[in-house]
Amino acid sequence: MIDLLLNALSDIASVKTILLLVLGVMFGLVFGVIPGLGGTTALAILMPLTFGMTAIDAFAMSGGIMGAVAMGGAISAILLNTPGTAPNAATTLDGYPLAKQGRAAEAIGAAATASPLGGLFGVITLLMVLPVAKQLVLLFGPPEFFLLAVFGLVTIALSDSTNLLRGLVSAGVGLMLAFVGYDTVTGGERFTYGSDYLFDGIPLVPALVGLFGVTEMIHLSITGGTVAGDASAVRIHGVMKGIKATLKNWRIVIRGSLTGTIIGSIPGVGGTVATFIAYSTTKRADADPESFGTGRIEGVIAPESANNAKDSGALLPTIAFGIPGSAEMAVFLGILVLHGMQPGPTMLLNNEREIYVLIIALTLSAVFSAIIGIALVKWLAMITLVRGQILAPLVIAVSLVGTYAINSRPGDVVIAAILGMVGYLMLRFNYPRLPLVIALVLGETAERGFLQSMMISQGSWGIFISSVTSIIMVLLILITLGWSFIPGILKSRRAAKAKSD
Amino acid sequence: MAKTAKNTTSFAPVIFIFCFTLGYIATGFIYLDEESRRVPILTGYVTIFLLALETLKWFIPSMSQEPKDTSGVDAVEVPVSREVIGLGYVVFLASMIYVFGFYVAIPIYLFVAIAFLGSQTKKTAGISAVVASIIIYVVFELILETRLYQGLLFS
């Protein structure tokens, strides 16, 4: 492992790669600061631009973005009471009251220290877990892969408790789209309606750019507005006080980081849950829980350490099993595919070098984003004054050009535009987009696993409970389904009973 | 302030997805052999079943769930006409790119979108369109050496 880390360090230690990483950090900070954009949009827009780069450079830039978005989001959460990204919402609870007391710099200093420390904790945990994951994936055959894909889909589709059925419907549509094109098992052509363009299926990169990048920009251009009008009043004095407070509260940093890493690794749960759990556990453990929400520095440290740690946690299912646990990871998975890698066991076995480069990039980006974030905090806060209706057309245009640049196919522009509009309608009618994307990614794995299992077992479904691993997977799927639906059913029964009484 | 469009509940998505799924299943039966259509058709049936459950929610109030809370941003009622215009701009851009290529489509789209959808002055829109087009040319044609699409009309 040490050899791999040193090799990765030497790979990344070139002026060009470090510059790309810093560029990624800047990009991530800007997209993190502007509410509604976030890491997913940043990665989706940047993804086509990485096409001409080596995998190492692309990972450095992507790592830069992923590590910096949390810091950018914390700045607008503290200064403007508007979380830049959803997981930063917990930071507003105490960050904004601190800013109102004139202690904004202290809060930003604390966030800038807790965030890289959390990232570092997550990376160390990932390094320790990777060798175990490598052994684990060797136990997987076609039935286990099929069940794993189903588990990933079910978990993500049911992750939004207010939209259980719509999440599953969205996953169903995603699966249907995933089956378009060349059938890898039988060799036939499916649902292409004679179009050569669709022979390779719905291309992943234009789909991701459309569903995340273009969709968010359409939304921004329609709703419009700016974030806040008082960003110029930012005074940054006393950052050191926040840094010292974070180091003094190292137990909160470790607890928050551990929460972020564990929750981040569960597909579909997401960073927002991680940061709120980190916040509430810190509040509960405190001697004076009532004072939280009035401007406690611990209320900034806990969620921010969890926020950066979650990325390393989320990388684990993405790299080891090819199951992206979040929208950001789904887009990152697109970058892996774009650079010729197949997330899942083969990547864990054949692309260790690139994985370690990514780990180093995430670590460096967490540190760089803290330094750059503090240095540029005033300017970053000013970005929130840009009107969405000017920003959105610019970003849509760049996204479509970038999508075309990958394969020089005009059809990719059309797919990105169509899925961008579909994504907006899904947003509007409250249908989650993530299950559709995950299904698009996992559809082929699921189908191949299913058909190969059926061939091996000569049509017997018993193959899906023929090994300990597959039994565990089946139980996990059933538990996830039960966990999601049963409380709702019981609640409606109780409500019906109360009504009849 | 940052805003988000208020979520809407409507039958339209269910009807649309239902028609799409029916068409998908019909295509599978007409054009594909039994082995190729096995998993896609099964997925189609499951989706229809889920849509049926989703429809039931309209008739059984206790099955309905609270809409998602978009914490941190204000939910605003957006006029449908504005949404249609917003989506129309994307259709306009994609069609322009397809027919006239990037170098004609992008400056025109940026100018029109910033000036009219963004309610900015024509001067601001013009400068933004020209600067953005030059940056796109430099980044893609000169730095990344990607020949951008010239459109059906000019290629």
XYZ file of C-alpha atoms in Angstrom:
656
model
C 0.000 0.000 0.000
C 2.856 2.394 0.849
C 4.438 1.676 -2.558
C 1.157 2.442 -4.300
C 0.765 5.669 -2.367
C 4.311 6.767 -3.210
C 3.791 5.909 -6.881
C 0.539 7.881 -6.889
C 2.293 10.808 -5.250
C 4.991 10.782 -7.944
C 2.261 10.593 -10.627
C 0.513 13.618 -9.270
C 3.670 15.614 -8.515
C 3.954 17.344 -11.878
C 3.320 21.039 -12.419
C 0.557 20.332 -14.954
C -1.308 17.879 -12.714
C -1.063 20.111 -9.653
C -2.302 23.066 -11.722
C -5.270 21.011 -12.905
C -5.979 20.026 -9.325
C -5.901 23.678 -8.256
C -8.145 24.531 -11.215
C -10.542 21.811 -10.027
C -10.429 23.283 -6.512
C -11.262 26.756 -7.862
C -14.061 25.329 -9.970
C -15.372 23.372 -6.971
C -15.255 26.430 -4.694
C -17.185 28.545 -7.204
C -19.804 25.845 -7.822
C -19.991 25.148 -4.081
C -20.600 28.800 -3.215
C -23.511 29.225 -5.645
C -26.597 27.543 -4.164
C -28.238 25.050 -6.462
C -25.114 24.173 -8.421
C -22.892 21.952 -6.256
C -20.474 19.146 -7.007
C -22.732 17.120 -9.288
C -23.299 20.003 -11.693
C -19.617 20.982 -11.539
C -18.492 17.447 -12.373
C -21.148 17.034 -15.074
C -20.062 20.234 -16.823
C -16.374 19.514 -16.437
C -16.602 15.842 -17.446
C -16.411 16.425 -21.228
C -13.426 18.726 -20.751
C -11.428 15.906 -19.135
C -11.710 13.813 -22.295
C -8.433 15.010 -23.799
C -6.568 14.515 -20.533
C -4.786 11.474 -19.142
C -6.709 9.543 -16.495
C -4.319 10.856 -13.831
C -4.950 14.505 -14.811
C -8.703 13.922 -15.025
C -8.745 12.360 -11.554
C -6.667 15.207 -10.138
C -9.139 17.748 -11.499
C -12.225 15.755 -10.410
C -10.693 15.168 -6.961
C -10.083 18.919 -6.750
C -13.753 19.613 -7.420
C -15.093 16.959 -5.049
C -12.861 18.116 -2.205
C -13.580 21.829 -2.655
C -17.363 21.945 -3.089
C -17.975 21.368 0.638
C -15.756 24.340 1.551
C -17.438 26.591 -1.033
C -20.857 25.600 0.274
C -19.795 26.362 3.847
C -18.838 29.938 2.897
C -22.319 30.825 1.633
C -23.918 28.878 4.499
C -22.018 30.929 7.087
C -22.071 34.338 5.405
C -25.442 34.316 3.696
C -27.483 31.731 5.617
C -27.955 29.931 2.293
C -26.246 26.554 2.002
C -24.205 26.326 -1.199
C -24.900 22.599 -1.350
C -27.571 20.594 0.489
C -25.139 18.997 3.014
C -24.077 22.503 4.127
C -27.606 23.160 5.441
C -26.561 21.922 8.903
C -23.734 24.481 8.938
C -26.178 27.386 8.681
C -27.720 26.480 12.065
C -24.762 27.849 14.021
C -22.605 29.313 11.248
C -24.984 32.140 10.384
C -25.676 33.130 14.024
C -21.881 33.301 14.457
C -21.636 35.565 11.398
C -24.375 37.803 12.820
C -22.317 38.125 16.015
C -19.383 39.342 13.887
C -17.576 35.995 14.194
C -17.908 34.941 10.533
C -14.137 34.591 10.119
C -13.936 32.322 13.146
C -16.690 30.116 11.697
C -15.020 30.033 8.267
C -11.674 29.225 9.910
C -13.333 26.362 11.788
C -15.022 25.076 8.613
C -11.767 25.401 6.664
C -9.960 23.281 9.277
C -12.703 20.747 10.005
C -13.353 20.143 6.309
C -9.813 18.966 5.340
C -9.445 17.058 8.605
C -12.690 15.237 7.823
C -11.473 14.595 4.280
C -8.200 13.226 5.608
C -10.009 10.946 8.050
C -12.217 9.645 5.252
C -9.232 8.998 3.004
C -7.366 7.071 5.735
C -10.479 4.980 6.372
C -10.799 4.304 2.632
C -7.159 3.216 2.482
C -7.756 0.749 5.297
C -10.967 -0.645 3.817
C -9.793 -1.016 0.182
C -7.706 -4.220 0.741
C -10.693 -5.835 2.496
C -13.030 -4.759 -0.326
C -10.586 -6.266 -2.817
C -10.915 -9.675 -1.152
C -14.680 -9.277 -0.869
C -15.335 -8.615 -4.552
C -13.590 -11.861 -5.473
C -16.514 -13.707 -3.862
C -18.909 -12.208 -6.410
C -20.184 -14.175 -9.402
C -23.049 -13.412 -11.871
C -25.888 -14.006 -9.336
C -24.208 -11.820 -6.718
C -23.610 -9.065 -9.265
C -27.240 -9.170 -10.334
C -28.387 -8.962 -6.713
C -25.883 -6.215 -5.966
C -27.209 -4.156 -8.880
C -30.787 -4.718 -7.664
C -29.734 -3.773 -4.127
C -28.069 -0.577 -5.376
C -31.127 0.334 -7.416
C -33.624 -0.417 -4.647
C -31.590 1.475 -2.030
C -31.289 4.575 -4.185
C -34.848 4.449 -5.518
C -36.193 4.228 -1.970
C -33.793 6.726 -0.418
C -36.325 9.557 -0.600
C -39.007 8.507 1.863
C -41.543 10.966 0.399
C -41.195 9.541 -3.113
C -40.869 5.784 -2.736
C -43.041 4.779 -5.697
C -41.816 7.562 -7.943
C -38.224 6.578 -7.169
C -38.980 3.027 -8.301
C -40.830 4.263 -11.420
C -37.834 6.443 -12.232
C -35.535 3.428 -11.834
C -37.839 1.411 -14.126
C -37.621 4.053 -16.864
C -33.837 4.196 -16.413
C -33.598 0.423 -16.835
C -35.710 0.529 -19.996
C -33.386 3.167 -21.428
C -30.355 1.105 -20.373
C -31.547 -1.766 -22.582
C -31.465 0.371 -25.730
C -28.721 -0.631 -28.165
C -26.459 -3.632 -28.653
C -27.401 -6.617 -26.476
C -24.159 -7.855 -24.919
C -25.575 -11.292 -24.134
C -27.375 -12.309 -27.339
C -25.612 -9.908 -29.732
C -28.875 -8.486 -31.078
C -29.917 -4.881 -31.580
C -32.709 -3.518 -29.357
C -34.964 -0.452 -29.408
C -32.724 1.458 -31.847
C -35.458 1.910 -34.478
C -32.790 1.592 -37.162
C -30.616 4.396 -35.785
C -26.867 3.735 -35.947
C -26.353 6.346 -33.264
C -28.307 4.290 -30.717
C -26.419 1.055 -31.484
C -24.091 1.650 -28.499
C -27.043 2.558 -26.290
C -27.905 5.857 -24.620
C -24.452 7.414 -24.119
C -23.706 7.928 -20.432
C -21.820 11.245 -20.559
C -24.436 13.249 -22.533
C -27.122 11.682 -20.326
C -25.348 12.813 -17.151
C -24.600 16.293 -18.516
C -28.253 16.604 -19.520
C -29.879 15.232 -16.385
C -27.689 17.142 -13.949
C -25.880 20.051 -15.640
C -28.506 21.198 -18.158
C -31.467 20.455 -15.869
C -30.110 22.587 -13.028
C -29.331 25.422 -15.425
C -32.824 25.331 -16.963
C -34.179 25.494 -13.426
C -31.901 28.402 -12.553
C -32.809 30.309 -15.728
C -36.529 29.878 -15.058
C -36.538 30.717 -11.358
C -33.774 33.341 -11.610
C -32.682 35.560 -8.722
C -29.383 35.966 -6.905
C -28.332 34.533 -3.586
C -27.881 37.663 -1.492
C -27.084 41.296 -1.721
C -24.786 41.880 1.228
C -21.728 39.849 0.302
C -19.471 42.879 0.061
C -19.758 43.447 3.795
C -17.611 40.394 4.550
C -14.783 41.062 6.983
C -12.219 38.352 7.499
C -10.365 38.801 10.772
C -9.885 36.092 13.357
C -9.602 32.994 11.161
C -6.901 31.604 13.481
C -9.372 31.552 16.348
C -11.569 29.163 14.351
C -8.615 26.959 13.429
C -7.573 26.711 17.095
C -11.165 25.945 18.148
C -11.295 23.054 15.672
C -8.009 21.572 16.834
C -9.155 21.911 20.437
C -12.400 20.062 19.614
C -10.640 17.099 17.955
C -13.125 14.633 19.419
C -15.965 16.355 17.546
C -13.884 16.244 14.349
C -13.318 12.494 14.695
C -16.963 11.789 15.542
C -18.187 13.918 12.635
C -15.688 12.386 10.205
C -16.620 8.859 11.239
C -20.323 9.663 10.790
C -19.610 11.151 7.352
C -17.511 8.206 6.180
C -19.976 5.544 7.315
C -23.123 7.287 6.064
C -21.396 8.339 2.846
C -20.681 4.699 2.028
C -24.380 3.742 2.193
C -25.836 4.221 -1.307
C -28.610 6.769 -1.502
C -28.452 8.108 2.049
C -26.459 11.179 1.089
C -24.342 13.876 2.636
C -27.233 15.916 4.055
C -28.196 13.074 6.386
C -24.538 12.659 7.390
C -24.064 16.310 8.321
C -27.329 16.566 10.242
C -26.555 13.364 12.168
C -23.064 14.700 12.967
C -24.639 17.968 14.137
C -27.318 16.335 16.276
C -24.939 13.820 17.916
C -22.593 16.671 18.832
C -25.517 18.656 20.199
C -26.779 15.704 22.240
C -23.304 14.970 23.625
C -22.787 18.584 24.689
C -23.300 19.778 28.260
C -25.412 22.691 27.015
C -27.417 21.420 24.029
C -29.899 24.328 24.199
C -27.184 26.795 23.211
C -26.821 25.109 19.790
C -28.422 27.212 17.099
C -27.387 30.444 18.753
C -23.809 30.471 17.449
C -21.741 27.569 18.805
C -18.503 26.896 16.949
C -18.980 23.147 17.602
C -22.125 23.394 15.458
C -19.925 24.308 12.492
C -17.081 21.869 13.191
C -19.262 18.729 13.393
C -21.187 19.007 10.088
C -18.203 20.308 8.131
C -15.958 17.422 9.188
C -18.721 14.987 8.176
C -19.285 16.802 4.888
C -15.839 16.207 3.444
C -15.443 12.717 4.943
C -18.578 11.492 3.143
C -16.853 11.711 -0.280
C -14.299 9.063 0.631
C -17.073 6.884 2.047
C -19.114 7.273 -1.147
C -16.110 6.338 -3.286
C -16.031 2.844 -1.821
C -19.240 1.402 -3.358
C -18.531 3.323 -6.573
C -15.049 1.931 -7.098
C -15.411 -1.516 -5.542
C -18.868 -2.499 -6.787
C -19.657 -0.008 -9.529
C -22.626 1.287 -7.507
C -22.528 5.069 -7.221
C -24.030 6.033 -3.896
C -24.943 9.593 -4.897
C -25.548 11.813 -7.922
C -22.009 13.191 -7.628
C -20.583 9.676 -7.632
C -22.775 8.741 -10.621
C -21.188 11.561 -12.593
C -17.746 10.589 -11.325
C -18.464 7.056 -12.496
C -19.090 8.581 -15.926
C -15.595 10.102 -15.780
C -14.124 6.694 -14.920
C -15.912 5.109 -17.890
C -14.815 7.988 -20.130
C -11.218 7.158 -19.299
C -11.584 3.484 -20.116
C -12.141 2.136 -16.629
C -14.885 -0.237 -15.587
C -15.909 0.549 -12.001
C -16.320 -2.636 -9.997
C -14.053 -5.543 -9.169
C -11.966 -5.200 -12.335
C -11.107 -1.620 -11.441
C -10.158 -2.560 -7.912
C -7.845 -5.245 -9.294
C -6.453 -3.512 -12.415
C -6.517 0.229 -11.725
C -5.077 0.490 -8.242
C -2.649 3.172 -9.367
C -5.434 5.471 -10.534
C -7.450 4.813 -7.367
C -4.527 5.920 -5.224
C -4.026 9.004 -7.407
C -7.642 9.900 -6.708
C -7.113 9.383 -2.981
C -4.078 11.704 -3.011
C -6.019 14.237 -5.122
C -8.888 14.233 -2.620
C -6.461 14.772 0.246
C -4.616 17.612 -1.478
C -7.820 19.246 -2.645
C -9.190 19.306 0.898
C -6.078 21.194 2.027
C -5.903 23.482 -1.033
C -9.584 24.329 -0.839
C -9.211 25.388 2.789
C -6.246 27.670 1.987
C -7.717 29.085 -1.236
C -11.173 29.309 0.326
C -9.930 31.489 3.186
C -7.782 33.600 0.854
C -10.591 34.252 -1.606
C -13.571 34.204 0.715
C -14.652 37.773 -0.063
C -14.500 37.217 -3.830
C -16.237 33.873 -3.580
C -19.075 35.466 -1.635
C -19.372 38.092 -4.393
C -20.040 35.349 -6.965
C -23.410 34.793 -5.351
C -24.445 38.204 -6.678
C -24.332 37.015 -10.316
C -27.827 36.672 -11.695
C -28.853 33.095 -12.458
C -30.420 34.162 -15.744
C -27.024 35.293 -17.069
C -25.087 32.375 -15.666
C -27.468 29.666 -16.871
C -27.292 30.262 -20.673
C -23.491 30.460 -20.495
C -23.227 27.173 -18.609
C -25.774 25.430 -20.899
C -23.809 26.507 -23.993
C -20.467 25.326 -22.554
C -22.040 22.031 -21.411
C -23.376 21.240 -24.890
C -20.086 22.142 -26.596
C -18.230 19.954 -24.080
C -20.639 17.064 -24.679
C -20.013 17.260 -28.425
C -16.231 17.468 -27.973
C -15.990 13.945 -26.519
C -17.010 11.928 -29.577
C -17.738 14.641 -32.161
C -21.295 13.333 -32.561
C -24.084 15.915 -32.943
C -26.473 13.294 -31.561
C -24.808 13.675 -28.157
C -25.894 17.335 -28.081
C -29.463 16.298 -28.859
C -29.436 13.610 -26.118
C -28.036 16.082 -23.545
C -30.662 18.678 -24.481
C -33.556 16.178 -24.436
C -32.510 14.640 -21.125
C -31.934 18.126 -19.712
C -35.568 18.931 -20.431
C -36.749 15.537 -19.167
C -34.710 16.161 -15.997
C -36.390 19.538 -15.505
C -39.829 17.980 -15.866
C -38.853 15.275 -13.375
C -37.728 17.988 -10.962
C -40.975 19.861 -11.504
C -43.230 16.861 -11.025
C -41.220 15.563 -8.081
C -39.759 12.442 -9.723
C -36.208 11.778 -8.447
C -33.541 11.787 -11.178
C -30.893 9.790 -9.374
C -32.627 6.368 -9.649
C -32.949 6.906 -13.424
C -29.231 7.612 -13.755
C -28.217 4.734 -11.487
C -30.471 2.402 -13.498
C -28.880 3.635 -16.709
C -25.483 2.810 -15.232
C -26.398 -0.523 -13.639
C -28.871 -1.817 -16.256
C -26.332 -3.728 -18.302
C -24.637 -5.274 -15.236
C -28.016 -6.328 -13.852
C -29.213 -7.881 -17.103
C -25.935 -9.663 -17.828
C -25.797 -10.991 -14.264
C -29.393 -12.188 -14.498
C -29.088 -13.921 -17.877
C -25.711 -15.502 -17.072
C -27.102 -16.798 -13.768
C -30.091 -18.259 -15.591
C -27.787 -19.950 -18.116
C -25.600 -21.404 -15.340
C -28.609 -22.688 -13.383
C -30.494 -23.784 -16.524
C -33.418 -21.564 -15.647
C -33.601 -22.201 -11.920
C -34.178 -19.159 -9.699
C -32.592 -21.079 -6.836
C -29.189 -19.789 -7.968
C -29.992 -16.466 -6.320
C -29.960 -18.091 -2.882
C -27.223 -20.629 -3.552
C -24.348 -18.916 -1.705
C -23.942 -17.111 1.606
C -23.125 -13.858 -0.217
C -26.256 -14.032 -2.375
C -28.449 -14.899 0.631
C -27.066 -11.835 2.434
C -27.778 -9.726 -0.640
C -31.384 -11.028 -0.884
C -31.909 -10.305 2.829
C -30.494 -6.795 2.399
C -32.899 -6.116 -0.486
C -35.867 -7.405 1.518
C -34.850 -5.407 4.600
C -34.483 -2.241 2.488
C -37.917 -2.751 0.942
C -39.512 -3.514 4.311
C -37.750 -0.625 6.020
C -39.082 1.759 3.397
C -42.663 0.610 2.986
C -43.766 -0.941 6.289
C -43.619 2.246 8.451
C -45.740 4.072 5.841
C -48.316 1.255 5.692
C -48.523 1.062 9.514
C -48.901 4.851 9.699
C -51.767 4.848 7.184
C -53.478 2.002 9.041
C -53.193 3.868 12.318
C -54.556 7.006 10.659
C -57.472 5.057 9.136
C -58.214 3.427 12.499
C -58.099 6.761 14.316
C -60.474 8.201 11.724
C -62.958 5.337 12.085
C -62.811 5.609 15.925
C -32.670 35.071 -3.006
C -32.057 31.588 -4.420
C -35.308 30.062 -5.498
C -36.725 26.762 -6.562
C -39.820 25.987 -8.585
C -42.649 24.611 -6.479
C -43.277 20.917 -7.117
C -46.483 20.122 -8.895
C -48.628 17.024 -8.639
C -50.234 15.990 -11.892
C -51.470 12.997 -13.795
C -49.438 14.009 -16.848
C -46.163 12.223 -15.924
C -48.015 8.984 -15.100
C -49.837 9.078 -18.448
C -46.647 9.934 -20.316
C -44.583 7.180 -18.676
C -47.446 4.707 -19.176
C -47.612 5.452 -22.920
C -43.816 5.270 -23.198
C -43.772 1.897 -21.421
C -46.590 0.510 -23.568
C -44.740 1.564 -26.720
C -41.566 0.005 -25.349
C -43.277 -3.312 -24.599
C -44.992 -3.333 -28.011
C -41.650 -2.707 -29.758
C -40.119 -5.554 -27.765
C -42.830 -7.975 -28.857
C -42.802 -6.904 -32.497
C -39.072 -6.630 -33.204
C -37.133 -8.705 -30.648
C -36.598 -12.407 -30.187
C -37.622 -14.072 -26.934
C -34.170 -14.022 -25.333
C -33.452 -10.371 -26.153
C -36.774 -9.056 -24.892
C -36.945 -11.136 -21.706
C -35.502 -8.609 -19.232
C -36.705 -5.391 -20.958
C -40.300 -6.613 -21.130
C -40.198 -7.755 -17.503
C -38.963 -4.268 -16.555
C -41.828 -2.749 -18.544
C -44.425 -4.861 -16.706
C -42.945 -3.923 -13.313
C -43.003 -0.228 -14.284
C -46.674 -0.459 -15.280
C -47.456 -2.132 -11.953
C -45.655 0.696 -10.117
C -47.542 3.281 -12.168
C -50.793 1.583 -11.195
C -49.833 1.908 -7.520
C -48.870 5.548 -8.092
C -52.303 6.146 -9.663
C -53.987 4.489 -6.676
C -52.461 7.174 -4.475
C -54.805 9.671 -6.098
C -57.832 7.728 -4.955
C -56.591 6.592 -1.531
C -55.563 9.744 0.366
C -53.768 7.816 3.137
C -51.255 6.549 0.565
C -50.215 10.089 -0.377
C -46.973 11.456 1.008
C -45.848 14.921 1.923
C -43.939 16.707 -0.838
C -40.189 16.954 -0.438
C -38.844 19.884 1.560
C -36.258 21.872 -0.342
C -34.454 23.273 2.678
C -32.407 26.371 2.219
C -34.209 27.718 -0.830
C -37.554 29.410 -1.305
C -40.160 27.450 -3.266
C -41.833 29.811 -5.729
C -44.781 29.408 -8.050
C -43.386 29.671 -11.567
C -45.851 30.501 -14.376
C -46.160 27.644 -16.858
C -45.551 30.087 -19.717
C -42.141 30.941 -18.253
C -41.275 27.257 -17.979
C -42.314 26.653 -21.584
C -40.147 29.584 -22.682
C -37.203 28.316 -20.567
C -37.460 24.849 -22.135
C -38.038 26.406 -25.553
C -34.663 28.125 -25.367
C -32.946 24.749 -24.978
C -34.876 23.337 -27.964
C -33.896 26.468 -29.911
C -30.204 26.034 -29.029
C -30.088 22.299 -29.830
C -31.912 22.814 -33.166
C -29.660 25.742 -34.097
C -26.546 23.696 -33.314
C -27.857 20.807 -35.409
C -28.670 22.960 -38.412
C -26.204 25.862 -38.314
C -23.384 24.529 -36.094
C -21.891 25.856 -32.864
C -20.376 29.078 -34.231
C -23.700 30.435 -35.403
C -25.894 28.911 -32.705
C -24.002 29.876 -29.567
C -23.645 33.665 -30.035
C -27.275 33.975 -31.193
C -28.567 31.802 -28.338
C -26.523 33.619 -25.686
C -27.574 37.040 -26.942
C -31.266 36.134 -27.088
C -31.305 34.203 -23.786
C -29.431 36.838 -21.781
C -31.280 39.784 -23.311
C -34.806 38.416 -23.174
C -34.941 35.531 -20.652
C -32.370 37.216 -18.406
C -33.874 40.713 -18.913
C -30.440 42.325 -19.413
C -29.543 45.217 -21.689
C -28.674 44.370 -25.295
C -25.157 45.686 -24.688
C -24.559 43.285 -21.752
C -26.067 40.409 -23.745
C -23.954 41.232 -26.805
C -20.703 41.472 -24.848
C -21.453 38.224 -22.950
C -22.277 36.403 -26.204
C -19.122 37.550 -28.005
C -16.767 36.946 -25.054
C -18.227 33.495 -24.325
C -18.015 32.495 -28.006
C -14.360 33.561 -28.186
C -13.550 31.627 -24.990
C -15.288 28.518 -26.369
C -13.311 28.840 -29.623
C -9.985 29.241 -27.806
C -10.605 26.412 -25.327
C -12.045 23.844 -27.727
C -10.534 24.612 -31.143
C -7.112 25.908 -30.093
C -6.314 24.271 -26.743
C -8.236 20.981 -26.923
C -7.886 20.812 -30.758
C -11.501 19.725 -31.210
C -13.115 20.651 -34.494
C -16.546 21.919 -33.528
C -19.622 20.907 -35.526
C -20.439 23.191 -38.480
C -24.081 22.153 -38.767
C -26.077 20.293 -41.418
C -26.151 23.404 -43.560
C -22.430 24.183 -43.635
C -20.657 20.840 -43.158
